[in-house]
mmCIF file of C-alpha atoms in Angstrom:
data_model
loop_
_atom_site.group_PDB
_atom_site.id
_atom_site.type_symbol
_atom_site.label_atom_id
_atom_site.label_comp_id
_atom_site.label_asym_id
_atom_site.label_seq_id
_atom_site.Cartn_x
_atom_site.Cartn_y
_atom_site.Cartn_z
ATOM 1 C CA MET A 8 -4.712 28.727 31.241
ATOM 2 C CA TRP A 9 -3.543 25.317 30.005
ATOM 3 C CA GLN A 10 -4.839 24.214 26.624
ATOM 4 C CA PRO A 11 -4.558 20.701 25.214
ATOM 5 C CA ALA A 12 -2.111 20.196 22.360
ATOM 6 C CA SER A 13 -4.640 18.107 20.496
ATOM 7 C CA GLU A 14 -8.335 17.354 20.161
ATOM 8 C CA ARG A 15 -9.354 13.713 20.681
ATOM 9 C CA LEU A 16 -12.880 12.469 20.096
ATOM 10 C CA GLN A 17 -14.626 9.126 19.743
ATOM 11 C CA VAL A 18 -16.094 8.949 16.235
ATOM 12 C CA THR A 19 -17.499 6.493 13.741
ATOM 13 C CA TYR A 20 -15.276 6.376 10.673
ATOM 14 C CA LEU A 21 -17.493 6.396 7.588
ATOM 15 C CA GLY A 22 -14.638 5.739 5.164
ATOM 16 C CA LYS A 23 -13.071 7.521 2.230
ATOM 17 C CA VAL A 24 -13.940 8.152 -1.385
ATOM 18 C CA SER A 25 -11.848 9.695 -4.162
ATOM 19 C CA THR A 26 -12.847 13.181 -5.204
ATOM 20 C CA THR A 27 -11.919 15.302 -8.196
ATOM 21 C CA GLY A 28 -11.190 18.938 -8.750
ATOM 22 C CA GLY A 29 -8.459 21.282 -7.693
ATOM 23 C CA GLN A 30 -10.536 23.983 -6.057
ATOM 24 C CA PHE A 31 -11.911 23.112 -2.652
ATOM 25 C CA SER A 32 -14.515 25.422 -1.201
ATOM 26 C CA SER A 33 -17.838 25.312 0.594
ATOM 27 C CA GLY A 34 -19.909 22.363 -0.576
ATOM 28 C CA CYS A 35 -17.048 20.407 -2.174
ATOM 29 C CA THR A 36 -17.387 17.543 0.319
ATOM 30 C CA GLU A 37 -21.189 17.311 0.096
ATOM 31 C CA GLN A 38 -21.378 14.665 -2.653
ATOM 32 C CA PRO A 39 -18.594 12.432 -1.263
ATOM 33 C CA VAL A 40 -20.167 12.630 2.214
ATOM 34 C CA ILE A 41 -23.598 11.655 0.834
ATOM 35 C CA GLU A 42 -21.982 8.639 -0.857
ATOM 36 C CA LEU A 43 -20.184 7.600 2.358
ATOM 37 C CA TRP A 44 -23.322 8.191 4.461
ATOM 38 C CA LYS A 45 -25.433 5.985 2.147
ATOM 39 C CA LYS A 46 -22.864 3.160 2.317
ATOM 40 C CA HIS A 47 -22.689 3.510 6.094
ATOM 41 C CA THR A 48 -26.449 3.514 6.693
ATOM 42 C CA LEU A 49 -26.911 0.501 4.398
ATOM 43 C CA ALA A 50 -24.154 -1.413 6.182
ATOM 44 C CA ARG A 51 -25.281 -0.887 9.751
ATOM 45 C CA GLU A 52 -27.906 -3.162 11.246
ATOM 46 C CA ASP A 53 -28.996 -1.321 14.383
ATOM 47 C CA VAL A 54 -26.843 1.348 15.937
ATOM 48 C CA PHE A 55 -23.232 1.305 14.808
ATOM 49 C CA PRO A 56 -21.015 2.181 17.794
ATOM 50 C CA SER A 57 -18.072 4.549 17.660
ATOM 51 C CA ASN A 58 -15.259 2.627 16.032
ATOM 52 C CA ALA A 59 -12.364 5.071 16.112
ATOM 53 C CA LEU A 60 -10.616 7.792 18.027
ATOM 54 C CA LEU A 61 -9.772 10.854 15.944
ATOM 55 C CA GLU A 62 -6.842 12.881 17.235
ATOM 56 C CA ILE A 63 -6.028 16.242 15.658
ATOM 57 C CA ARG A 64 -2.687 17.812 16.540
ATOM 58 C CA PRO A 65 -0.191 20.111 14.835
ATOM 59 C CA PHE A 66 1.442 18.341 11.860
ATOM 60 C CA GLN A 67 -0.604 15.132 12.161
ATOM 61 C CA VAL A 68 -4.110 13.773 12.336
ATOM 62 C CA ARG A 69 -4.364 10.255 13.688
ATOM 63 C CA LEU A 70 -7.289 7.920 13.271
ATOM 64 C CA HIS A 71 -6.976 5.100 15.813
ATOM 65 C CA HIS A 72 -9.252 2.231 14.741
ATOM 66 C CA GLN A 73 -10.979 0.239 17.474
ATOM 67 C CA ASP A 74 -12.441 -3.244 17.685
ATOM 68 C CA LEU A 75 -16.105 -3.991 18.413
ATOM 69 C CA LYS A 76 -15.465 -3.717 22.172
ATOM 70 C CA GLY A 77 -14.171 -0.170 21.714
ATOM 71 C CA GLU A 78 -10.600 -1.165 22.462
ATOM 72 C CA ALA A 79 -7.694 0.149 20.430
ATOM 73 C CA THR A 80 -6.269 -1.998 17.681
ATOM 74 C CA VAL A 81 -2.819 -1.775 16.197
ATOM 75 C CA HIS A 82 -4.256 -0.193 13.049
ATOM 76 C CA MET A 83 -3.893 3.574 12.833
ATOM 77 C CA ASP A 84 -4.116 5.940 9.867
ATOM 78 C CA THR A 85 -1.909 9.014 9.953
ATOM 79 C CA PHE A 86 -2.605 12.116 7.878
ATOM 80 C CA GLN A 87 -0.089 14.924 7.425
ATOM 81 C CA VAL A 88 -1.809 18.240 8.158
ATOM 82 C CA ALA A 89 0.115 19.961 5.352
ATOM 83 C CA ARG A 90 -1.561 17.610 2.835
ATOM 84 C CA ILE A 91 -5.120 18.366 3.967
ATOM 85 C CA ALA A 92 -6.730 20.595 1.347
ATOM 86 C CA TYR A 93 -10.055 21.267 3.048
ATOM 87 C CA CYS A 94 -12.194 20.327 6.023
ATOM 88 C CA THR A 95 -15.745 21.036 7.088
ATOM 89 C CA ALA A 96 -18.413 20.179 9.630
ATOM 90 C CA ASP A 97 -21.265 21.571 7.583
ATOM 91 C CA HIS A 98 -23.178 18.824 5.762
ATOM 92 C CA ASN A 99 -26.820 18.651 4.753
ATOM 93 C CA VAL A 100 -27.056 14.874 5.172
ATOM 94 C CA SER A 101 -26.076 15.125 8.862
ATOM 95 C CA PRO A 102 -24.734 18.016 10.949
ATOM 96 C CA ASN A 103 -22.731 15.475 13.000
ATOM 97 C CA ILE A 104 -20.336 14.688 10.145
ATOM 98 C CA PHE A 105 -16.810 16.055 9.954
ATOM 99 C CA ALA A 106 -14.985 15.561 6.647
ATOM 100 C CA TRP A 107 -11.595 16.414 5.204
ATOM 101 C CA VAL A 108 -9.996 16.210 1.764
ATOM 102 C CA TYR A 109 -6.535 14.658 1.815
ATOM 103 C CA ARG A 110 -3.895 14.539 -0.903
ATOM 104 C CA GLU A 111 -2.690 10.943 -1.017
ATOM 105 C CA ILE A 112 0.633 10.356 -2.787
ATOM 106 C CA ASN A 113 0.771 7.119 -4.775
ATOM 107 C CA ASP A 114 3.794 4.857 -5.303
ATOM 108 C CA ASP A 115 4.404 6.392 -8.749
ATOM 109 C CA LEU A 116 4.479 9.873 -7.113
ATOM 110 C CA SER A 117 1.150 10.844 -8.668
ATOM 111 C CA PHE A 118 -1.511 11.914 -6.218
ATOM 112 C CA GLN A 119 -5.206 11.574 -5.648
ATOM 113 C CA MET A 120 -7.615 13.533 -3.507
ATOM 114 C CA ASP A 121 -9.637 11.492 -1.034
ATOM 115 C CA CYS A 122 -12.528 12.715 1.075
ATOM 116 C CA HIS A 123 -12.584 11.102 4.536
ATOM 117 C CA ALA A 124 -15.558 11.415 6.876
ATOM 118 C CA VAL A 125 -16.414 10.637 10.478
ATOM 119 C CA GLU A 126 -19.683 10.819 12.353
ATOM 120 C CA CYS A 127 -19.512 12.516 15.738
ATOM 121 C CA GLU A 128 -21.903 12.312 18.680
ATOM 122 C CA SER A 129 -23.165 15.830 18.018
ATOM 123 C CA LYS A 130 -22.977 18.829 15.718
ATOM 124 C CA LEU A 131 -20.894 20.603 18.384
ATOM 125 C CA GLU A 132 -18.281 17.821 18.351
ATOM 126 C CA ALA A 133 -18.067 17.996 14.553
ATOM 127 C CA LYS A 134 -17.550 21.772 14.799
ATOM 128 C CA LYS A 135 -14.880 21.251 17.488
ATOM 129 C CA LEU A 136 -12.980 18.965 15.107
ATOM 130 C CA ALA A 137 -13.199 21.529 12.294
ATOM 131 C CA HIS A 138 -11.887 24.209 14.629
ATOM 132 C CA ALA A 139 -9.092 21.932 15.903
ATOM 133 C CA MET A 140 -8.099 21.203 12.291
ATOM 134 C CA MET A 141 -7.924 24.925 11.530
ATOM 135 C CA VAL A 142 -5.695 25.487 14.590
ATOM 136 C CA ALA A 143 -3.472 22.519 13.649
ATOM 137 C CA PHE A 144 -3.122 23.842 10.116
ATOM 138 C CA LYS A 145 -2.164 27.322 11.324
ATOM 139 C CA LYS A 146 0.473 25.914 13.694
ATOM 140 C CA THR A 147 1.841 23.611 10.989
ATOM 141 C CA PHE A 148 1.909 26.420 8.424
ATOM 142 C CA GLN A 149 3.654 28.821 10.854
ATOM 143 C CA SER A 150 6.258 26.193 11.692
ATOM 144 C CA MET A 151 6.890 25.374 8.027
ATOM 145 C CA ARG A 152 7.290 29.081 7.278
ATOM 146 C CA SER A 153 9.748 29.607 10.157
ATOM 147 C CA ASP A 154 11.695 26.466 9.126
ATOM 148 C CA GLY A 155 12.052 27.891 5.617
ATOM 149 C CA ARG A 156 10.002 25.110 3.998
ATOM 150 C CA ILE A 157 7.513 27.751 2.864
ATOM 151 C CA HIS A 158 8.863 31.070 1.637
ATOM 152 C CA LYS A 159 7.008 34.303 2.118
ATOM 153 C CA ASP A 160 6.025 35.107 -1.440
ATOM 154 C CA SER A 161 2.871 34.802 -3.516
ATOM 155 C CA SER A 162 2.859 30.994 -3.307
ATOM 156 C CA SER A 163 2.733 31.023 0.502
ATOM 157 C CA GLU A 164 -0.274 33.320 0.374
ATOM 158 C CA GLU A 165 -1.944 30.900 -2.024
ATOM 159 C CA VAL A 166 -1.247 28.044 0.390
ATOM 160 C CA SER A 167 -2.759 29.932 3.319
ATOM 161 C CA GLN A 168 -5.843 30.814 1.307
ATOM 162 C CA GLY A 169 -6.109 27.302 -0.153
ATOM 163 C CA PHE A 170 -6.982 25.781 3.207
ATOM 164 C CA GLU A 171 -10.421 26.590 4.419
ATOM 165 C CA SER A 172 -12.324 25.286 7.381
ATOM 166 C CA ASP A 173 -16.068 25.638 7.549
ATOM 167 C CA ASP A 174 -16.641 25.395 11.264
ATOM 168 C CA GLY A 175 -19.748 27.481 11.487
#
């Protein structure tokens, strides 16, 4: 049976906030998501429509921003799957939120960890995104291993265990 190469869903992008720490596990996105949710709920007047299309595929996650009419704009954020440290669809503030922690590399080659979050139409859609991210990571990791970019030793095991997806 044919399966799509990517997951694409209409979402409302809540934004990003820097996060600290090197260990990412269950609950690590809770505080950043609460902060983003508060900013979002204060900013919206009535009902804030979906303002982005999130596309998860092997190697890349694309966030296509849309205008107020729901039409695509030229602005798109691209995230490399290999630089995503953690993702989850399990948040107390709203079960419809999907979040991921991304390692952003600065101009001076230092890096920072940012938590990005989107609100989905339902809890099921948020879980679908978490599952799609897990699949994309596995495909990316397998390809990097077969290309020789990741060697099968203790560090590759640490990489595979370092990515977790709470999708239920």
